[in-house]
Short mmCIF file of C-alpha atoms in Angstrom, two decimals:
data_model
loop_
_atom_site.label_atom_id
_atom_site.label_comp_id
_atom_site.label_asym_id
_atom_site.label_seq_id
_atom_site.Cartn_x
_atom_site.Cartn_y
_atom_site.Cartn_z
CA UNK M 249 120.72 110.20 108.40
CA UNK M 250 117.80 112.29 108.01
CA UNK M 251 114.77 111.30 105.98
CA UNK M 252 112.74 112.96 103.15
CA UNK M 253 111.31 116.26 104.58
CA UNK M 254 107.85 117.21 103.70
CA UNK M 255 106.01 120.62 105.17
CA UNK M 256 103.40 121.72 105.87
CA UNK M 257 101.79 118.53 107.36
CA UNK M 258 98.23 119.73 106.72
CA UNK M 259 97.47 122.40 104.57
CA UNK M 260 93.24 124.26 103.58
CA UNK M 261 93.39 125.78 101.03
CA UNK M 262 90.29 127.37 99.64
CA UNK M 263 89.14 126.69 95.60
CA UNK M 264 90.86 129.44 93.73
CA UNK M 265 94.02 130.02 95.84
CA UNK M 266 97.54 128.74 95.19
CA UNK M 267 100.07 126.50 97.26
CA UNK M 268 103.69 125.54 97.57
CA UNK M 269 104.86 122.49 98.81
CA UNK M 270 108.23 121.74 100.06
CA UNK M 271 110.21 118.76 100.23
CA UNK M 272 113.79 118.65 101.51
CA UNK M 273 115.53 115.30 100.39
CA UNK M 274 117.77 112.81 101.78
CA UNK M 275 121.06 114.48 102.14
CA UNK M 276 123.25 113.47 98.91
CA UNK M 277 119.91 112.41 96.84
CA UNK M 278 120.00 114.44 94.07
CA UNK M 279 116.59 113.21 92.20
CA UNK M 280 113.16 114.30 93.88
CA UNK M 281 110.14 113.23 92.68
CA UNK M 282 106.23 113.82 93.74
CA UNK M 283 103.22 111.82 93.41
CA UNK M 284 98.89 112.30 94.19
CA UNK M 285 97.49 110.14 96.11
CA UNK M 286 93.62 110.41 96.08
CA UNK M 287 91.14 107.41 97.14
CA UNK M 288 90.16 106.83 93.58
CA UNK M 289 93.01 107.60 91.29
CA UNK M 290 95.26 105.89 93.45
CA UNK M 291 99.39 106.95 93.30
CA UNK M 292 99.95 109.50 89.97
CA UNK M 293 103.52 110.97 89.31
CA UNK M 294 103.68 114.29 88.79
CA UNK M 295 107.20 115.35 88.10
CA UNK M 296 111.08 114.11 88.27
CA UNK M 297 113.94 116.70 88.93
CA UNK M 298 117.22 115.70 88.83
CA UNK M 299 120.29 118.34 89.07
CA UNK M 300 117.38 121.22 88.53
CA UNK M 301 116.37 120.04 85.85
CA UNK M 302 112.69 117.92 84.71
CA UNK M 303 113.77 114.66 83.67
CA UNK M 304 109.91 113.28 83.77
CA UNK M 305 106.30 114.64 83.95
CA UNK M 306 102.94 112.55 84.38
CA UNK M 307 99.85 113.50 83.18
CA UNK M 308 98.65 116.99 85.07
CA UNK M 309 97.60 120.31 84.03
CA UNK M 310 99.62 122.99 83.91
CA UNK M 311 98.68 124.13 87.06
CA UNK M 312 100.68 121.73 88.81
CA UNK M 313 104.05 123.02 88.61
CA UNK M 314 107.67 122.25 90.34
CA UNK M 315 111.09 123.12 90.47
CA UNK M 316 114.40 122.27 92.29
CA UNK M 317 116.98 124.21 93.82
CA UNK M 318 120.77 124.05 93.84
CA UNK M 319 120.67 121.73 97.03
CA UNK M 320 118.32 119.48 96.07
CA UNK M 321 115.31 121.15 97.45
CA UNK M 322 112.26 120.80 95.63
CA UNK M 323 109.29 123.06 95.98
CA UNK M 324 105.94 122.24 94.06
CA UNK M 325 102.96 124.43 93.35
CA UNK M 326 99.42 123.73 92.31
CA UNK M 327 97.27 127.10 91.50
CA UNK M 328 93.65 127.48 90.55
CA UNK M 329 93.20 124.95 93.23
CA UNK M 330 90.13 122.93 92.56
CA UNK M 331 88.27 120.76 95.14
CA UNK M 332 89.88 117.85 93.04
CA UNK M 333 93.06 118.53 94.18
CA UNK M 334 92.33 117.77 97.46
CA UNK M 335 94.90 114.59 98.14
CA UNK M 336 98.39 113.31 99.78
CA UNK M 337 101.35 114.74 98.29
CA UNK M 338 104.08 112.68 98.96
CA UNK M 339 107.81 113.61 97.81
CA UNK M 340 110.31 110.62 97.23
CA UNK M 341 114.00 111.23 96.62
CA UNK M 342 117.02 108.76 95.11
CA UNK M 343 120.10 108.95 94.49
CA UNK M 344 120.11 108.97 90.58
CA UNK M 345 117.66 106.73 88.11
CA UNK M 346 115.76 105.56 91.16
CA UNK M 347 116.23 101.75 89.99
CA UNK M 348 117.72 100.82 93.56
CA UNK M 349 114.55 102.35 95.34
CA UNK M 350 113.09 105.73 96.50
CA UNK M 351 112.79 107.24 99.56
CA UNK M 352 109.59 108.82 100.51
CA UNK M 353 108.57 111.68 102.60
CA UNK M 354 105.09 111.48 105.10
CA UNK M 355 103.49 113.56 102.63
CA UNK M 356 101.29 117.03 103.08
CA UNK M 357 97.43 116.56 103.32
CA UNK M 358 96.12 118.72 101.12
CA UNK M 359 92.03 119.96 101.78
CA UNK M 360 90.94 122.40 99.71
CA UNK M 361 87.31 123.45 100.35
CA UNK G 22 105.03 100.97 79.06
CA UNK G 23 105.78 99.16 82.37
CA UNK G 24 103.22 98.40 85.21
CA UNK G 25 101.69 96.58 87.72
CA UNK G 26 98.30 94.53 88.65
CA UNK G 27 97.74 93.63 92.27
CA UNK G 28 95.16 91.31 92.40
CA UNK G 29 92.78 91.70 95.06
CA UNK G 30 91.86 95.20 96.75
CA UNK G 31 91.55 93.95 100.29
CA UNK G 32 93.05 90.81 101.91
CA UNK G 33 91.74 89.68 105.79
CA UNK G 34 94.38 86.72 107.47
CA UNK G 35 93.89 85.81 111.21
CA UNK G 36 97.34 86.29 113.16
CA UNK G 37 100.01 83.83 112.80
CA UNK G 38 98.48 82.95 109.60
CA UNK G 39 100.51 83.17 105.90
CA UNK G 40 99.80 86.69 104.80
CA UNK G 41 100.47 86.30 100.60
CA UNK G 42 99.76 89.52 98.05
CA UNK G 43 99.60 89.18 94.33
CA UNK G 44 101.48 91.50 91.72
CA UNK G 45 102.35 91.13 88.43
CA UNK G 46 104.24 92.81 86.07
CA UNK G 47 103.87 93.91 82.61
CA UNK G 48 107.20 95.13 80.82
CA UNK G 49 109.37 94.22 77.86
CA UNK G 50 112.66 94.34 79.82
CA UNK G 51 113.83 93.05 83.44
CA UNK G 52 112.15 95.49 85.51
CA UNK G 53 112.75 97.06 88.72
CA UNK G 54 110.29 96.05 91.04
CA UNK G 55 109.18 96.74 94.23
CA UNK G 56 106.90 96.71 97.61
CA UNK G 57 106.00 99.23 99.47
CA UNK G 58 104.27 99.80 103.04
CA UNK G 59 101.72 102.51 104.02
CA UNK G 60 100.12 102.99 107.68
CA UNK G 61 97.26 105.75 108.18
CA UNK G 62 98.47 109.42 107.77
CA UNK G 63 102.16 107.96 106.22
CA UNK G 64 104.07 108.12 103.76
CA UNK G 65 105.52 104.96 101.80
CA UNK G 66 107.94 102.98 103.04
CA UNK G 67 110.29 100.38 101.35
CA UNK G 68 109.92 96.36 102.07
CA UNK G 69 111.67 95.30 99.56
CA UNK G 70 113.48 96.14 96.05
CA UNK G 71 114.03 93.48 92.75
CA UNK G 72 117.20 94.77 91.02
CA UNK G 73 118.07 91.19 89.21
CA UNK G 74 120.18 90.08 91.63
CA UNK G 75 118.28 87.34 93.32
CA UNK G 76 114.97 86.02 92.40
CA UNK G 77 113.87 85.25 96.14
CA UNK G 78 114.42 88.86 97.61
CA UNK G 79 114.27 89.29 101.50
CA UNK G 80 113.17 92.67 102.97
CA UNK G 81 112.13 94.09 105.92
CA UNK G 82 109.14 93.07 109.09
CA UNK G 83 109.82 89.46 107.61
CA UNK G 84 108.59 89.91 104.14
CA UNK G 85 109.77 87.95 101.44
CA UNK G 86 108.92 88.16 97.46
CA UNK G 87 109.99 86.09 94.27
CA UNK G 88 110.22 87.25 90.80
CA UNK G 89 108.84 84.97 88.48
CA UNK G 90 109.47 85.95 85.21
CA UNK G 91 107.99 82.97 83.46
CA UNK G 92 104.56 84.14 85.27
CA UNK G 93 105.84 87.65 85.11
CA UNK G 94 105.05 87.86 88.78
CA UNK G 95 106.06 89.31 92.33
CA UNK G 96 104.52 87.87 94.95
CA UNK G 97 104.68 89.15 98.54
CA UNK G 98 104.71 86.86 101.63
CA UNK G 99 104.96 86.80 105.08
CA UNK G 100 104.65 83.06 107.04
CA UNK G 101 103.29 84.40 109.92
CA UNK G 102 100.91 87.33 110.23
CA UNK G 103 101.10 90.00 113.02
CA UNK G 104 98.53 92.74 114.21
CA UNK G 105 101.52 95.33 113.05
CA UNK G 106 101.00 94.35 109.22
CA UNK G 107 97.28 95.70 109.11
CA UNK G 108 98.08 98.53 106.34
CA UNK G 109 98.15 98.98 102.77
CA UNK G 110 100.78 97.33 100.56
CA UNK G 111 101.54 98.45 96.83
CA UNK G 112 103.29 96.80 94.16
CA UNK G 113 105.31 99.05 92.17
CA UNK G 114 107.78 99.12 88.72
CA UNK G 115 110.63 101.90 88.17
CA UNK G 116 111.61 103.54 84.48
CA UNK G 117 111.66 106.91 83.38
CA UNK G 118 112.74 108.11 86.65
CA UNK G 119 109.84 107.28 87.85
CA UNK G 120 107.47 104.88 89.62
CA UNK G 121 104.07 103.06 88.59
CA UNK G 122 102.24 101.59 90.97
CA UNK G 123 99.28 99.41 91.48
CA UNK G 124 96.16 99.79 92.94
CA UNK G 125 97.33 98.58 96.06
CA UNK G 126 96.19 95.95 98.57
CA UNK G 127 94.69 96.61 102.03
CA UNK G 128 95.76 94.02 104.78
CA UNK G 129 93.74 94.07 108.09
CA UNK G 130 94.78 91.11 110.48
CA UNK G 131 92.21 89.49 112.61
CA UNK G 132 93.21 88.16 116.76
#
């Protein structure tokens, strides 16, 4: 069974510009979730999608977005980028509530300069 | 709202020695609880899950935790430490669809 699906890897963005992240989810998952990760704030959600539709959303400006496709797929998108942004984006998918555990992805580095 | 303390940011054990991380929980109803496992440049991956079943929960690499809910704690331990366990380890709670995690704890394992 494949695992969660995260690309790019490594992404440089510069401040100003835009990016989409992708995250392909453990075939039959239907909920996909993403989370920072940044050496001082720790692990932050940022969104929940379950059947395409937000079931959940931390505590980030609007220019974080996300959405979810028909299969599951789940794309985010951060524009404006700001040198804060610069962090691990990791993708974790589950089956339904996510009570029984989540699955995570190896995350894309993001470096925005 | 649910979450999790892990006491202490950085833990050093000498191999073969008991490796034991501290998490508690803060939440009005029996929580979902977890650990996970991150090595350099990865993602997070699952030790071992609290869903009520069991109090003494077995997971993976020989890791063990209890829930204590009288001490509203999760403890993670391992008897015997090995060079493979240097990474970081975080405690973490489920509701809302959602995970909260703690700060987490970094393990480094001395020969």
């Amino acid at each position: 069974k494949a695992g969660v699906t995260q690309t790019p890897r490594y992404l440089i963005k510069t401040r100003g510009q835009q990016v989409t992240l992708s995250c392909s989810p453990i075939s039959g998952h239907r909920s996909v979730s993403w989370y920072q990760q940044t050496p001082g704030q720790g692990l932050q959600f940022l969104f929940e999608y379950f059947s395409e539709t937000q079931r959940n959303k931390g505590n980030f400006p609007g220019r974080f977005s996300g959405r979810q496709f028909s299969n599951s797929r789940s794309e985010m998108n951060v524009s404006t980028l700001e040198l804060g942004d610069s962090a691990l984006y990791l993708c974790a998918s589950s089956s339904n509530r996510g009570n029984y555990g989540y699955t995570f992805g190896s995350g894309t580095r993001l470096t925005v300069v | 709202a649910q979450s999790v303390t892990q006491l202490g940011s950085h833990v050093s054990v000498s191999e073969g020695a008991l490796v034991l991380l501290r998490c508690n929980y803060s939440s009005s109803v029996p929580p979902y609880l977890f650990w996970y496992v991150q090595y350099p440049n990865q993602g997070l991956q699952l030790l071992l899950k609290y869903t009520s079943a069991a109090t003494l929960v077995k997971g993976i690499n020989g890791f063990e935790a209890e829930f204590k809910k009288s001490e509203t704690s999760f403890h993670l331990t391992k008897p015997s430490a090995h060079m493979s366990d240097a990474a970081e380890y975080f405690c973490a709670v489920s509701n809302d669809y959602k995970l909260s995690f703690g700060a987490g704890t970094t393990v480094t394992v001395r020969a």
